[in-house]
Amino acid sequence: MLIFEKGKEGRGLSLFPECDVEVVMPEEKDRRERTLHLPELSENEISRHYTELAKKCHGVNDGFYPLGSCTMKYNPKINEEMAALPGFTEIHPLQPAHTVQGCMEVMKTLEEYLCEITGMKNMTLQPAAGAHGEFTGLLLIKAYHESRGDKKRTKIIVPDSAHGTNPASAVMAGFSVVSIPSGPDGCVDLEKLREAAGDDVAGLMLTNPNTVGLFDKNILEITKIIHECGGQCYYDGANLNAVMGTVRPGDMGFDVIHLNLHKTFSTPHGGGGPGSGPVGCKEHLAQFLPSVLVEGTEELKFRKPEHSIGEMKEFYGNFLVAVRALTYVMTLGREGIPEASQNAVLNANYMMQKLKDLYTMAYDEVCMHEFVMSLSDLKKKTGVSAMDIAKGLLDNGIHPPTMYFPLIVDEALMVEPTETESKETMDKAIQVFRDLYEMAEQDAEKLHNAPVKTPVTRLDEVGAARHPVLKYEFSK
Ligand SMILES: *Cc1c(COP(=O)(O)O)cnc(C)c1O
């Protein structure tokens, strides 16, 4: 039931005392023609309404949530406590720098740690999400070529195993995209890359691990080919949880990187934000970074780089996400950071090994933090699709993995267990996957109808896409 259907005229909350100053109404022309349809409910009705909604959702606090390429992990609650400290929340972006030195120290320390982890020289915390970071990084590359009078570089090479935002960001930044196919091993086809590399190439964007969960074994060769043709190398580090503390993109030859603090560095991810997509770069690109870098030792100051591409977002980025990330990095420390990523990789490989005798793996190789199965064979054999299996998982208290992505794998399910799950949780999930496979063979119909135990059962997805109902029609 919608909150609009629950209200009763005249009911409400009276938290405020009666107004004791003169009420001044806006001029007639500025007034609404109709009164607002605000639901009228008491405090406990509102509270119950939202609790009821929350109970109908599946979140990381309810159970396993192996949504690949999204890193839905359990985030330590101490991060939330730090981000809720009044010293961080009760400040204003226009406050003079000398009154927010502690907050500036948070930004500076996080920048330094992230540079250390990625092998970069400088980092901006301004971008608000991964795709926003990509856009920022590409503008740095553009500014770099333009500053050298090199105007013919209009192309960005993007392998077909890249995250979908990569080509989109390249187009947004005014480049044309050259797509490079993957080889049968899921890695970039080096021959095709060599063919595409030329003096019109501004750079390459590499998602690594790529969207099929593999670390490109030719990564050093890839950056070499691009640098030799005069291009810059961009590392999509949204999923740094696969490599952090073990290898550094900067050491592999990359010039620019973005991170997703709302994936790897522990900010609850879902519901649409807030996120943070810091961009790090090597020294030759630092002069183009967006403004508000923090510098200084005694008194910290904000600095705008000399040839800055300008503001990518108002003020300082999503600061409280940075607070959570810093808390995360500091609580894990030098030993904990690689341990977290190694557990993420171990967990994904464990599940993959325990399922691959039944489910066809898209690439039967050692994976990184996630693996991709193709349910193509199962569908041919039984009619049960990736979607049906995903719906069956819901009946077992498991959030579905990412479905039908990456696009280069038919009937794809992409599973990312994350580093925060125990062996017992994964064993249970493995059993559920195996049971569903058996059910597909024996009673496919049952899976076509799943889920049956959730608050909403099988949705009419075609209807929802073709005739979406996006607003509530009031009866009066
Ligand atoms: C999630 C993701 C992105 C996009 O990040 P947003 O914060 O959703 O914009 C980019 N690249 C990869 C590899 C990702 O997993």
Coordinates of C-alpha atoms and ligand atoms in Angstrom, one line a residue:
M1 CA 0.0 0.0 0.0
L2 CA 1.3 3.4 -0.9
I3 CA 1.8 6.1 1.7
F4 CA -0.8 8.2 -0.2
E5 CA -3.4 5.5 0.3
K6 CA -2.7 5.3 4.1
G7 CA -3.4 8.9 5.1
K8 CA -6.5 10.2 6.8
E9 CA -7.6 13.7 6.5
G10 CA -6.8 15.8 9.5
R11 CA -4.3 13.4 11.0
G12 CA -0.7 14.5 11.4
L13 CA 2.1 15.3 13.7
S14 CA 2.3 18.5 15.7
L15 CA 5.9 18.8 16.6
F16 CA 6.0 22.6 16.4
P17 CA 4.2 25.0 18.7
E18 CA 1.7 27.3 17.2
C19 CA 3.2 30.1 15.1
D20 CA 3.5 33.3 17.2
V21 CA 4.5 35.7 14.4
E22 CA 2.4 37.2 11.7
V23 CA 1.8 34.9 8.8
V24 CA 2.8 36.5 5.5
M25 CA 1.4 34.8 2.4
P26 CA 3.1 35.1 -0.9
E27 CA 1.4 37.1 -3.6
E28 CA -1.6 35.6 -5.3
K29 CA 0.4 34.9 -8.6
D30 CA 3.0 32.9 -6.7
R31 CA 0.6 30.7 -4.9
R32 CA -0.3 27.1 -5.9
E33 CA -3.6 26.6 -7.7
R34 CA -4.3 23.4 -5.9
T35 CA -3.2 22.3 -2.4
L36 CA -0.4 19.7 -2.3
H37 CA -1.4 16.1 -2.0
L38 CA 0.6 15.4 1.1
P39 CA -0.3 12.2 3.0
E40 CA -1.6 12.9 6.4
L41 CA -0.3 10.3 8.9
S42 CA 0.7 10.1 12.5
E43 CA 4.3 9.6 13.5
N44 CA 4.0 5.9 14.3
E45 CA 2.1 5.3 11.0
I46 CA 5.0 6.8 9.1
S47 CA 7.5 4.9 11.0
R48 CA 5.7 1.6 10.5
H49 CA 5.2 2.4 6.8
Y50 CA 9.0 2.7 6.2
T51 CA 9.8 -0.2 8.4
E52 CA 7.4 -2.4 6.4
L53 CA 9.0 -1.3 3.2
A54 CA 12.5 -2.0 4.6
K55 CA 11.4 -5.5 5.5
K56 CA 10.4 -6.2 2.0
C57 CA 13.8 -5.4 0.6
H58 CA 16.8 -7.6 0.5
G59 CA 20.0 -5.9 1.6
V60 CA 23.5 -6.9 2.6
N61 CA 22.3 -6.9 6.2
D62 CA 19.7 -9.6 5.3
G63 CA 21.8 -12.1 3.4
F64 CA 24.1 -13.0 0.6
Y65 CA 24.2 -10.4 -2.2
P66 CA 26.6 -11.6 -4.9
L67 CA 25.9 -8.8 -7.4
G68 CA 29.0 -8.8 -9.7
S69 CA 30.7 -5.6 -10.7
C70 CA 29.0 -3.9 -7.8
T71 CA 30.7 -5.1 -4.7
M72 CA 27.8 -5.3 -2.4
K73 CA 29.8 -6.2 0.7
Y74 CA 29.2 -5.8 4.4
N75 CA 30.6 -2.4 5.4
P76 CA 32.0 -2.0 8.9
K77 CA 29.7 0.1 11.0
I78 CA 32.5 2.0 12.5
N79 CA 32.8 3.9 9.1
E80 CA 29.2 5.1 9.6
E81 CA 30.0 6.2 13.1
M82 CA 33.0 8.2 11.9
A83 CA 31.0 9.8 9.1
A84 CA 28.3 10.8 11.6
L85 CA 30.6 12.8 13.9
P86 CA 29.4 16.3 14.2
G87 CA 32.8 17.7 13.3
F88 CA 32.3 16.2 9.9
T89 CA 28.6 16.7 9.4
E90 CA 28.0 20.2 10.9
I91 CA 30.2 22.1 8.6
H92 CA 29.6 24.3 5.6
P93 CA 31.4 24.2 2.3
L94 CA 32.0 28.0 2.4
Q95 CA 33.6 27.9 5.8
P96 CA 37.1 29.5 5.8
A97 CA 39.9 26.9 5.4
H98 CA 41.4 27.6 8.8
T99 CA 38.2 26.5 10.6
V100 CA 38.1 23.1 8.8
Q101 CA 41.7 22.0 9.1
G102 CA 40.7 18.6 10.5
C103 CA 38.4 17.9 7.5
M104 CA 41.2 19.0 5.1
E105 CA 43.5 16.6 6.8
V106 CA 41.1 13.8 6.2
M107 CA 41.1 14.7 2.5
K108 CA 44.9 15.0 2.3
T109 CA 45.5 11.8 4.2
L110 CA 43.1 9.9 2.0
E111 CA 44.6 11.3 -1.2
E112 CA 48.0 10.2 0.0
Y113 CA 46.9 6.7 0.9
L114 CA 45.0 6.2 -2.3
C115 CA 48.1 7.5 -4.3
E116 CA 50.2 4.9 -2.4
I117 CA 47.8 2.1 -3.1
T118 CA 47.5 3.0 -6.8
G119 CA 51.0 4.2 -7.6
M120 CA 49.9 7.6 -8.6
K121 CA 51.3 11.1 -7.9
N122 CA 48.1 13.1 -7.2
M123 CA 44.5 12.4 -6.6
T124 CA 41.3 14.5 -6.7
L125 CA 38.3 13.5 -4.6
Q126 CA 35.9 15.6 -6.5
P127 CA 34.1 13.2 -8.9
A128 CA 30.9 11.8 -7.5
A129 CA 30.9 8.3 -9.0
G130 CA 32.9 6.0 -11.2
A131 CA 31.6 7.2 -14.5
H132 CA 32.1 10.8 -13.4
G133 CA 35.7 9.8 -12.6
E134 CA 36.2 8.3 -16.1
F135 CA 34.9 11.5 -17.6
T136 CA 37.3 13.6 -15.5
G137 CA 40.3 11.3 -16.3
L138 CA 39.5 11.6 -20.0
L139 CA 39.4 15.3 -19.8
L140 CA 42.9 15.2 -18.2
I141 CA 44.1 13.1 -21.2
K142 CA 42.5 15.6 -23.6
A143 CA 44.1 18.6 -21.8
Y144 CA 47.5 16.9 -21.9
H145 CA 47.5 16.3 -25.7
E146 CA 46.1 19.8 -26.3
S147 CA 48.8 21.4 -24.1
R148 CA 51.4 19.9 -26.4
G149 CA 49.6 21.1 -29.5
D150 CA 48.8 17.5 -30.5
K151 CA 45.3 18.0 -31.9
K152 CA 45.0 14.9 -34.1
R153 CA 44.3 12.5 -31.2
T154 CA 40.6 12.0 -31.4
K155 CA 40.2 8.3 -30.6
I156 CA 40.0 6.3 -27.4
I157 CA 40.5 2.5 -27.6
V158 CA 38.1 0.5 -25.5
P159 CA 38.3 -3.3 -25.3
D160 CA 34.9 -5.0 -25.6
S161 CA 35.4 -6.5 -22.1
A162 CA 35.3 -3.0 -20.6
H163 CA 32.6 -1.7 -18.3
G164 CA 29.8 -0.1 -20.4
T165 CA 30.5 3.3 -18.8
N166 CA 34.0 3.4 -20.5
P167 CA 32.9 3.9 -24.1
A168 CA 30.0 6.2 -22.9
S169 CA 32.5 8.4 -21.0
A170 CA 34.8 8.6 -24.0
V171 CA 32.0 9.8 -26.2
M172 CA 30.9 12.3 -23.5
A173 CA 34.5 13.7 -23.4
G174 CA 34.3 14.2 -27.2
F175 CA 36.3 11.3 -28.4
S176 CA 35.3 8.6 -30.9
V177 CA 35.5 5.0 -29.6
V178 CA 37.5 2.2 -31.2
S179 CA 36.3 -1.1 -29.9
I180 CA 38.9 -4.0 -29.6
P181 CA 37.6 -7.6 -29.4
S182 CA 38.7 -10.0 -26.7
G183 CA 40.5 -13.2 -27.6
P184 CA 39.1 -16.7 -26.6
D185 CA 41.0 -16.3 -23.3
G186 CA 38.9 -13.3 -22.4
C187 CA 41.9 -10.9 -22.6
V188 CA 42.6 -8.1 -25.1
D189 CA 43.5 -9.3 -28.6
L190 CA 47.1 -7.8 -28.9
E191 CA 47.2 -8.0 -32.7
K192 CA 43.9 -6.1 -32.9
L193 CA 45.3 -3.6 -30.4
R194 CA 48.5 -3.1 -32.5
E195 CA 46.4 -2.5 -35.6
A196 CA 44.3 0.2 -33.8
A197 CA 47.3 2.0 -32.2
G198 CA 48.3 5.0 -34.2
D199 CA 49.0 8.7 -34.0
D200 CA 45.3 9.5 -33.8
V201 CA 44.9 7.6 -30.6
A202 CA 44.5 9.7 -27.5
G203 CA 44.5 6.8 -25.2
L204 CA 43.2 3.4 -24.0
M205 CA 40.7 2.7 -21.3
L206 CA 41.3 -0.7 -19.6
T207 CA 38.9 -2.2 -17.1
N208 CA 41.0 -4.5 -15.1
P209 CA 40.0 -7.0 -13.9
N210 CA 37.8 -6.8 -16.9
T211 CA 34.1 -7.4 -16.9
V212 CA 34.5 -11.2 -17.2
G213 CA 36.5 -11.1 -13.9
L214 CA 40.0 -11.7 -15.5
F215 CA 43.3 -9.9 -14.9
D216 CA 44.7 -9.2 -18.3
K217 CA 47.9 -11.2 -18.5
N218 CA 49.4 -9.0 -21.2
I219 CA 48.9 -5.8 -19.2
L220 CA 52.5 -4.6 -19.5
E221 CA 52.5 -5.2 -23.2
I222 CA 49.2 -3.3 -23.5
T223 CA 50.5 -0.2 -21.8
K224 CA 53.7 -0.4 -23.9
I225 CA 51.8 -0.5 -27.2
I226 CA 49.7 2.5 -26.2
H227 CA 52.7 4.6 -25.0
E228 CA 54.7 3.8 -28.1
C229 CA 51.9 5.3 -30.3
G230 CA 51.9 8.4 -28.1
G231 CA 48.6 7.6 -26.2
Q232 CA 47.8 7.7 -22.5
C233 CA 46.7 4.7 -20.5
Y234 CA 43.5 4.9 -18.3
Y235 CA 42.9 2.3 -15.7
D236 CA 39.3 1.7 -14.7
G237 CA 39.9 0.8 -11.0
A238 CA 36.3 0.6 -9.9
N239 CA 37.0 -3.0 -8.8
L240 CA 40.3 -2.4 -7.1
N241 CA 39.3 -4.9 -4.4
A242 CA 40.7 -7.5 -6.7
V243 CA 44.3 -6.2 -6.6
M244 CA 44.8 -3.5 -4.0
G245 CA 47.9 -4.0 -1.9
T246 CA 49.2 -6.6 -4.3
V247 CA 49.9 -4.7 -7.5
R248 CA 49.7 -1.0 -8.4
P249 CA 48.2 0.3 -11.7
G250 CA 50.9 3.0 -11.7
D251 CA 53.6 0.4 -11.7
M252 CA 51.9 -1.3 -14.7
G253 CA 52.3 1.9 -16.8
F254 CA 49.0 3.5 -16.3
D255 CA 48.8 7.3 -16.3
V256 CA 45.3 7.9 -14.9
I257 CA 43.0 5.8 -12.8
H258 CA 39.6 6.2 -11.1
L259 CA 38.5 4.3 -8.0
N260 CA 35.0 3.6 -6.8
L261 CA 35.0 4.4 -3.1
H262 CA 31.4 3.1 -2.9
K263 CA 32.6 -0.3 -4.1
T264 CA 36.1 -1.1 -2.9
F265 CA 36.5 1.4 -0.1
S266 CA 33.4 0.6 1.8
T267 CA 30.5 3.0 1.5
P268 CA 27.1 1.3 1.4
H269 CA 26.4 0.9 -2.3
G270 CA 22.9 0.9 -3.6
G271 CA 19.8 3.0 -3.7
G272 CA 21.7 5.4 -5.9
G273 CA 24.3 7.0 -3.8
P274 CA 26.1 9.0 -2.6
G275 CA 29.2 7.7 -4.3
S276 CA 32.7 8.9 -4.9
G277 CA 35.0 8.3 -7.9
P278 CA 38.5 9.8 -7.1
V279 CA 40.8 10.2 -10.0
G280 CA 44.6 9.7 -9.6
C281 CA 47.2 10.6 -12.1
K282 CA 50.9 10.7 -12.8
E283 CA 53.0 13.8 -12.4
H284 CA 52.7 14.9 -16.1
L285 CA 48.9 15.2 -15.7
A286 CA 48.7 16.7 -12.3
Q287 CA 48.7 20.3 -13.5
F288 CA 45.3 19.6 -15.2
L289 CA 43.4 18.2 -12.2
P290 CA 40.2 19.8 -11.0
S291 CA 40.5 22.3 -8.3
V292 CA 40.6 22.0 -4.5
L293 CA 43.6 19.8 -3.9
V294 CA 44.8 20.1 -0.3
E295 CA 48.4 21.0 0.3
G296 CA 50.6 22.2 3.1
T297 CA 52.1 20.8 6.3
E298 CA 51.4 23.2 9.1
E299 CA 48.3 25.1 7.9
L300 CA 46.5 23.2 5.1
K301 CA 45.4 25.2 2.1
F302 CA 43.2 24.5 -0.9
R303 CA 45.0 24.8 -4.2
K304 CA 43.8 24.9 -7.8
P305 CA 46.4 23.4 -10.3
E306 CA 47.8 25.8 -12.8
H307 CA 46.1 24.4 -15.9
S308 CA 43.1 22.9 -14.2
I309 CA 40.3 21.5 -16.4
G310 CA 38.0 23.3 -13.9
E311 CA 35.4 22.1 -11.4
M312 CA 33.9 18.6 -11.9
K313 CA 31.5 19.1 -9.0
E314 CA 30.6 21.9 -6.7
F315 CA 33.0 22.1 -3.7
Y316 CA 34.9 19.1 -2.5
G317 CA 33.1 15.9 -3.7
N318 CA 31.1 13.7 -1.4
F319 CA 33.2 14.4 1.6
L320 CA 31.5 11.9 4.0
V321 CA 32.2 9.1 1.6
A322 CA 35.9 10.1 1.9
V323 CA 35.6 9.9 5.7
R324 CA 34.3 6.3 5.4
A325 CA 37.1 5.4 2.9
L326 CA 39.8 6.8 5.2
T327 CA 38.3 4.9 8.2
Y328 CA 38.3 1.7 6.1
V329 CA 41.9 2.1 4.9
M330 CA 43.2 3.0 8.4
T331 CA 41.3 0.1 10.1
L332 CA 42.7 -2.4 7.6
G333 CA 46.2 -1.0 7.4
R334 CA 49.1 -2.2 5.3
E335 CA 48.4 -5.9 6.1
G336 CA 44.6 -5.7 5.9
I337 CA 44.4 -4.1 2.5
P338 CA 46.0 -7.0 0.6
E339 CA 44.3 -9.5 2.8
A340 CA 40.9 -8.1 1.9
S341 CA 41.6 -8.3 -1.8
Q342 CA 43.1 -11.8 -1.5
N343 CA 40.0 -13.0 0.3
A344 CA 37.8 -11.5 -2.4
V345 CA 39.7 -13.4 -5.0
L346 CA 39.8 -16.6 -3.0
N347 CA 36.1 -16.5 -2.4
A348 CA 35.3 -16.1 -6.1
N349 CA 37.6 -18.9 -7.1
Y350 CA 36.2 -21.1 -4.4
M351 CA 32.6 -20.7 -5.6
M352 CA 33.6 -21.1 -9.2
Q353 CA 35.5 -24.3 -8.6
K354 CA 32.5 -25.7 -6.6
L355 CA 30.0 -25.0 -9.4
K356 CA 31.9 -25.6 -12.6
D357 CA 31.1 -29.3 -12.9
L358 CA 27.4 -28.2 -13.3
Y359 CA 27.4 -24.7 -14.6
T360 CA 29.4 -23.7 -17.7
M361 CA 32.0 -21.1 -16.9
A362 CA 32.4 -18.4 -19.6
Y363 CA 36.1 -18.6 -19.1
D364 CA 37.5 -21.5 -17.2
E365 CA 40.5 -19.8 -15.8
V366 CA 41.6 -18.4 -12.4
C367 CA 39.3 -15.5 -11.9
M368 CA 39.8 -12.4 -9.8
H369 CA 37.0 -11.0 -7.5
E370 CA 34.1 -12.3 -9.7
F371 CA 33.3 -15.0 -12.2
V372 CA 30.9 -15.3 -15.1
M373 CA 28.9 -18.4 -16.0
S374 CA 27.0 -18.9 -19.2
L375 CA 23.6 -20.6 -18.9
S376 CA 23.3 -21.0 -22.6
D377 CA 23.6 -24.8 -22.5
L378 CA 21.2 -25.1 -19.6
K379 CA 18.7 -23.0 -21.5
K380 CA 19.0 -25.1 -24.6
K381 CA 18.6 -28.3 -22.6
T382 CA 15.8 -27.3 -20.2
G383 CA 14.4 -24.0 -21.3
V384 CA 15.5 -22.5 -18.0
S385 CA 17.3 -19.2 -18.4
A386 CA 19.7 -17.1 -16.4
M387 CA 16.7 -15.0 -15.4
D388 CA 14.9 -18.1 -14.1
I389 CA 17.8 -19.2 -12.0
A390 CA 18.2 -15.6 -10.6
K391 CA 14.5 -15.7 -9.6
G392 CA 15.0 -19.1 -8.0
L393 CA 17.8 -17.7 -5.9
L394 CA 15.3 -15.1 -4.5
D395 CA 13.1 -17.8 -3.1
N396 CA 16.2 -19.0 -1.2
G397 CA 17.0 -15.7 0.4
I398 CA 19.8 -14.9 -2.0
H399 CA 20.0 -11.7 -4.0
P400 CA 20.5 -12.6 -7.7
P401 CA 23.9 -12.1 -9.3
T402 CA 24.3 -9.6 -12.1
M403 CA 22.3 -10.9 -15.1
Y404 CA 22.9 -10.7 -18.8
F405 CA 26.1 -8.8 -18.3
P406 CA 28.7 -8.7 -19.6
L407 CA 27.1 -8.6 -23.0
I408 CA 29.9 -10.7 -24.6
V409 CA 28.6 -13.7 -22.7
D410 CA 25.3 -15.4 -23.7
E411 CA 22.9 -16.0 -20.8
A412 CA 25.4 -14.5 -18.3
L413 CA 25.3 -14.7 -14.6
M414 CA 28.1 -12.8 -12.9
V415 CA 28.8 -13.7 -9.3
E416 CA 30.9 -11.6 -6.9
P417 CA 30.8 -13.1 -3.4
T418 CA 33.1 -10.4 -1.9
E419 CA 35.7 -10.7 0.8
T420 CA 33.2 -10.3 3.7
E421 CA 31.4 -13.7 3.3
S422 CA 32.2 -16.8 5.3
K423 CA 32.8 -20.2 3.8
E424 CA 29.5 -21.4 5.4
T425 CA 27.6 -18.7 3.6
M426 CA 29.2 -19.5 0.3
D427 CA 28.7 -23.3 0.9
K428 CA 25.0 -22.6 1.4
A429 CA 24.8 -20.5 -1.7
I430 CA 26.7 -23.2 -3.7
Q431 CA 24.1 -25.8 -2.5
V432 CA 21.3 -23.5 -3.6
F433 CA 22.8 -23.1 -7.1
R434 CA 23.2 -26.8 -7.4
D435 CA 19.6 -27.5 -6.2
L436 CA 18.3 -25.0 -8.7
Y437 CA 20.2 -26.8 -11.5
E438 CA 18.6 -30.0 -10.5
M439 CA 15.2 -28.4 -10.4
A440 CA 15.8 -27.0 -13.9
E441 CA 16.3 -30.5 -15.2
Q442 CA 13.4 -32.0 -13.4
D443 CA 10.7 -29.3 -13.1
A444 CA 11.6 -26.4 -15.3
E445 CA 8.0 -25.0 -15.0
K446 CA 8.6 -24.4 -11.3
L447 CA 11.6 -22.1 -12.1
H448 CA 9.7 -20.2 -14.8
N449 CA 7.2 -19.3 -12.0
A450 CA 9.8 -18.4 -9.3
P451 CA 9.9 -16.4 -7.1
V452 CA 6.9 -17.5 -5.1
K453 CA 8.0 -16.7 -1.6
T454 CA 8.9 -13.0 -2.0
P455 CA 6.6 -10.0 -1.3
V456 CA 6.2 -9.5 -5.0
T457 CA 6.4 -12.6 -7.2
R458 CA 7.3 -12.9 -10.9
L459 CA 6.9 -9.4 -12.4
D460 CA 5.7 -8.6 -15.9
E461 CA 9.0 -7.2 -17.0
V462 CA 8.0 -6.6 -20.6
G463 CA 4.9 -4.7 -19.4
A464 CA 6.9 -2.7 -16.9
A465 CA 9.3 -1.7 -19.7
R466 CA 6.7 -0.9 -22.4
H467 CA 4.0 0.7 -20.2
P468 CA 5.8 2.0 -17.1
V469 CA 3.5 3.6 -14.5
L470 CA 5.8 6.3 -13.0
K471 CA 3.3 8.5 -11.2
Y472 CA 0.5 8.1 -8.8
E473 CA -2.9 9.3 -10.0
F474 CA -4.9 11.0 -7.2
S475 CA -8.6 10.4 -7.2
K476 CA -9.4 14.1 -6.5
Ligands
LIG1 C1 30.6 0.2 -11.3 C2 31.6 0.4 -12.3 C3 31.8 1.6 -13.0 C4 30.8 2.8 -12.9 O1 30.7 3.3 -11.6 P1 29.5 4.2 -11.1 O2 29.9 4.7 -9.8 O3 28.3 3.3 -11.1 O4 29.4 5.3 -12.1 C5 32.8 1.7 -13.9 N1 33.6 0.7 -14.2 C6 33.5 -0.5 -13.5 C7 34.5 -1.6 -13.8 C8 32.5 -0.7 -12.6 O5 32.4 -1.9 -12.0

